[in-house]
Amino acid sequence: MSILSKIKELASSLLKSKAKDEFNIEVISSAETEAWVEECINTYMGNPCWIDEEEHIDSVNFAKAICSETARLATLAIGITVDGSSKAKWLQEQVDKIYFQLRHWVEYGCAYGTIILKPNGESIDLYTADQFMVTHISNGKIDGVIFPSFETYQNKWYTRLEYHRFENGLYVISNKCYVGNSPGDTKERVDIELTPWAELLEEAAVEKLDAPLFAVFRTPHANNIDLHSPLGLPVFSEAIQELRDLDIAYSRNAKEILDSKRTVLADDSMIAFSGEKVPQGALAAQKKAAAMNLPEMVRMVRGDGRETYYQEINPELNTDTRLKGINALLSQIGYKVGYSNGYFVFNEKNGIQTATGVEAEQQRTIQFIKDVRDKLESCMNELIYAMSVFADLYDLAPAGTYEVTYDFADITYSFEEDRQHHYQLAMQGHFPWEEYYVRFLRYSREEAKALLKMAKEENKAPTLFGGDE
C-alpha cells in the first residue's frame, strides 16, 4: 500500500479520534456522506463494487470519463488575469505557476464532490474530501478545518494536525505533532521543533482576515445523502445505478464478441499429411492437429461411421441491438450528471461541434458547465486571497490592491465561423485587418503591420495608363 493510500485510510479516523481531545471541539461529519463518497471514489478509480470475474463483469470506468470531460469543458481556454499593483503582478506569477493544474483540480473536485486547496508558502496543497475534517461552517461556507500531514524521518513516522479557524476576531492556526513507528501512530506527542515541520510555529494568529487561508471547490449538485453535510457529492453520484448497468451491458457485449470466433469442425479423416495414414482415436487426432499447426479456428472431431463431417460455425452478433441499449444508458447517465441528452454516445458524431443550432440542443450542458465554472471562479478567488495574505505576512510582494478577471471559452465556439464572421466585418470596414491577421491568420503583430503596409504600397503603384490602381 502506498503512503498516499495509508493517509487516505487513516485520515478520517485520526481526525475524529484526536480532534475532540486535542482541540476540545466536535468535528462536523456525516457517516452517510462519507460512505457514499467512498463508494463513488471506488467507481471513479475503476474498482466499483459490482465487478465480478465469474460473471465476466468489468468496468469501462465511465465515471472517470465524466469527471475528465467536465473538467476539460470547465477549464477550456480559461484565462485568469490579476491586475492593479506590484502585488497583483506577483499574484499573476503564482497563478501562472498553477495554471496547468487547474484541470486536474477540477476533475478531482468532480470526483470527490469537495476538495480544498491550501497555500503552504511554496506551492499549493490539495486535500480531497477524505483528507480533511470540517469543524465549522458560516453561512454555508466552510471556515474551520483540520488538515493532517504525514512525514517519515530517520525511520520514524510523524503526524501533524493543522487546525484552521476564526476565534475572537482572529484567524488562528494551531499545530499538534506526534511521532510513532507506523503511519497514523499518534500516541506520543512531540514538540514541533523536533519534527520535519520545525520551521512552523505551534500556534499563530492573524488579524483582520476576511476569509480563511484555504479555498474550497464544491460541486454544484446538492447533497441529498445528508442535507446538513458541508460536503458536496461527486457529479456522477446520481447515476451510480446506470453506471453499473452500463458496465454490465458493455461487458456482456464484449464477452459475446470474444466468444464469436469462427469455428470449423472437421472430421479427423479429412485432415492428414499427404500419403500419411489417418490418425486413429480422438487423442491421436488432437496431437496430429497440433503437429500440423492448423489454424486456431479448426477443431478436429470424430465423424459418424464412414461419413465425413465438416461444419462451419459463425455466431451472429447482437452488437447493433446492444449498442442501442448502451447509448440509451449513456444518454440517461449524461442527463443525470447535467449534460444534454445524447451528449455521450458511442459510434456517432455527437456533442458540440459548431455554434449553429447547438446552443438550443446543448443548453443543459452549457448551464451545467457554467455552474461548475462559477464554483471554480469562487474557489480561485479564495485561493488568490489566501496567497495575497501570505505575500503580506512573509513580505513576498509589495503591499497593494488587486483585481481578478476571468475569461472562459465559449463551449459552442467554432473557429471557422468566427473567422468568416470577422472577415465579413473587415471587408465592410468594421474590423481592423491587422487584428484579423493576428487573430485568425496567426501572424505576429509586426508581420501583420508589414504585410498590410506592403499591400497598401502596391495598391498605390502607378498603372500602365499612368494612374493609381
Short mmCIF file of N, CA and C in Angstrom, two decimals, residues 249 253 256 316-328:
data_model
loop_
_atom_site.label_atom_id
_atom_site.label_comp_id
_atom_site.label_asym_id
_atom_site.label_seq_id
_atom_site.Cartn_x
_atom_site.Cartn_y
_atom_site.Cartn_z
N ALA A 249 -23.81 -4.07 -19.39
CA ALA A 249 -24.16 -4.14 -20.81
C ALA A 249 -22.91 -4.19 -21.68
N ASN A 253 -21.59 -7.39 -24.01
CA ASN A 253 -21.29 -7.20 -25.43
C ASN A 253 -19.87 -7.65 -25.75
N GLU A 256 -19.64 -11.42 -25.67
CA GLU A 256 -20.26 -12.01 -26.86
C GLU A 256 -19.31 -11.91 -28.05
N GLU A 316 -23.87 -15.21 -34.88
CA GLU A 316 -24.44 -13.92 -35.27
C GLU A 316 -24.45 -13.00 -34.04
N LEU A 317 -23.84 -11.83 -34.19
CA LEU A 317 -23.72 -10.90 -33.07
C LEU A 317 -24.95 -10.01 -32.94
N ASN A 318 -25.22 -9.61 -31.70
CA ASN A 318 -26.32 -8.68 -31.43
C ASN A 318 -25.77 -7.29 -31.11
N THR A 319 -24.63 -6.95 -31.74
CA THR A 319 -23.94 -5.71 -31.41
C THR A 319 -24.81 -4.48 -31.61
N ASP A 320 -25.51 -4.40 -32.73
CA ASP A 320 -26.34 -3.22 -33.01
C ASP A 320 -27.41 -3.04 -31.95
N THR A 321 -28.07 -4.15 -31.59
CA THR A 321 -29.11 -4.07 -30.56
C THR A 321 -28.52 -3.67 -29.22
N ARG A 322 -27.36 -4.26 -28.89
CA ARG A 322 -26.73 -3.94 -27.61
C ARG A 322 -26.27 -2.49 -27.56
N LEU A 323 -25.74 -1.98 -28.68
CA LEU A 323 -25.27 -0.59 -28.71
C LEU A 323 -26.42 0.39 -28.50
N LYS A 324 -27.60 0.05 -28.99
CA LYS A 324 -28.75 0.91 -28.75
C LYS A 324 -29.04 1.00 -27.26
N GLY A 325 -28.96 -0.14 -26.58
CA GLY A 325 -29.16 -0.14 -25.14
C GLY A 325 -28.06 0.61 -24.41
N ILE A 326 -26.81 0.45 -24.86
CA ILE A 326 -25.69 1.16 -24.25
C ILE A 326 -25.84 2.66 -24.43
N ASN A 327 -26.23 3.07 -25.63
CA ASN A 327 -26.40 4.51 -25.88
C ASN A 327 -27.55 5.09 -25.07
N ALA A 328 -28.60 4.30 -24.86
CA ALA A 328 -29.70 4.77 -24.01
C ALA A 328 -29.21 4.99 -22.59
#
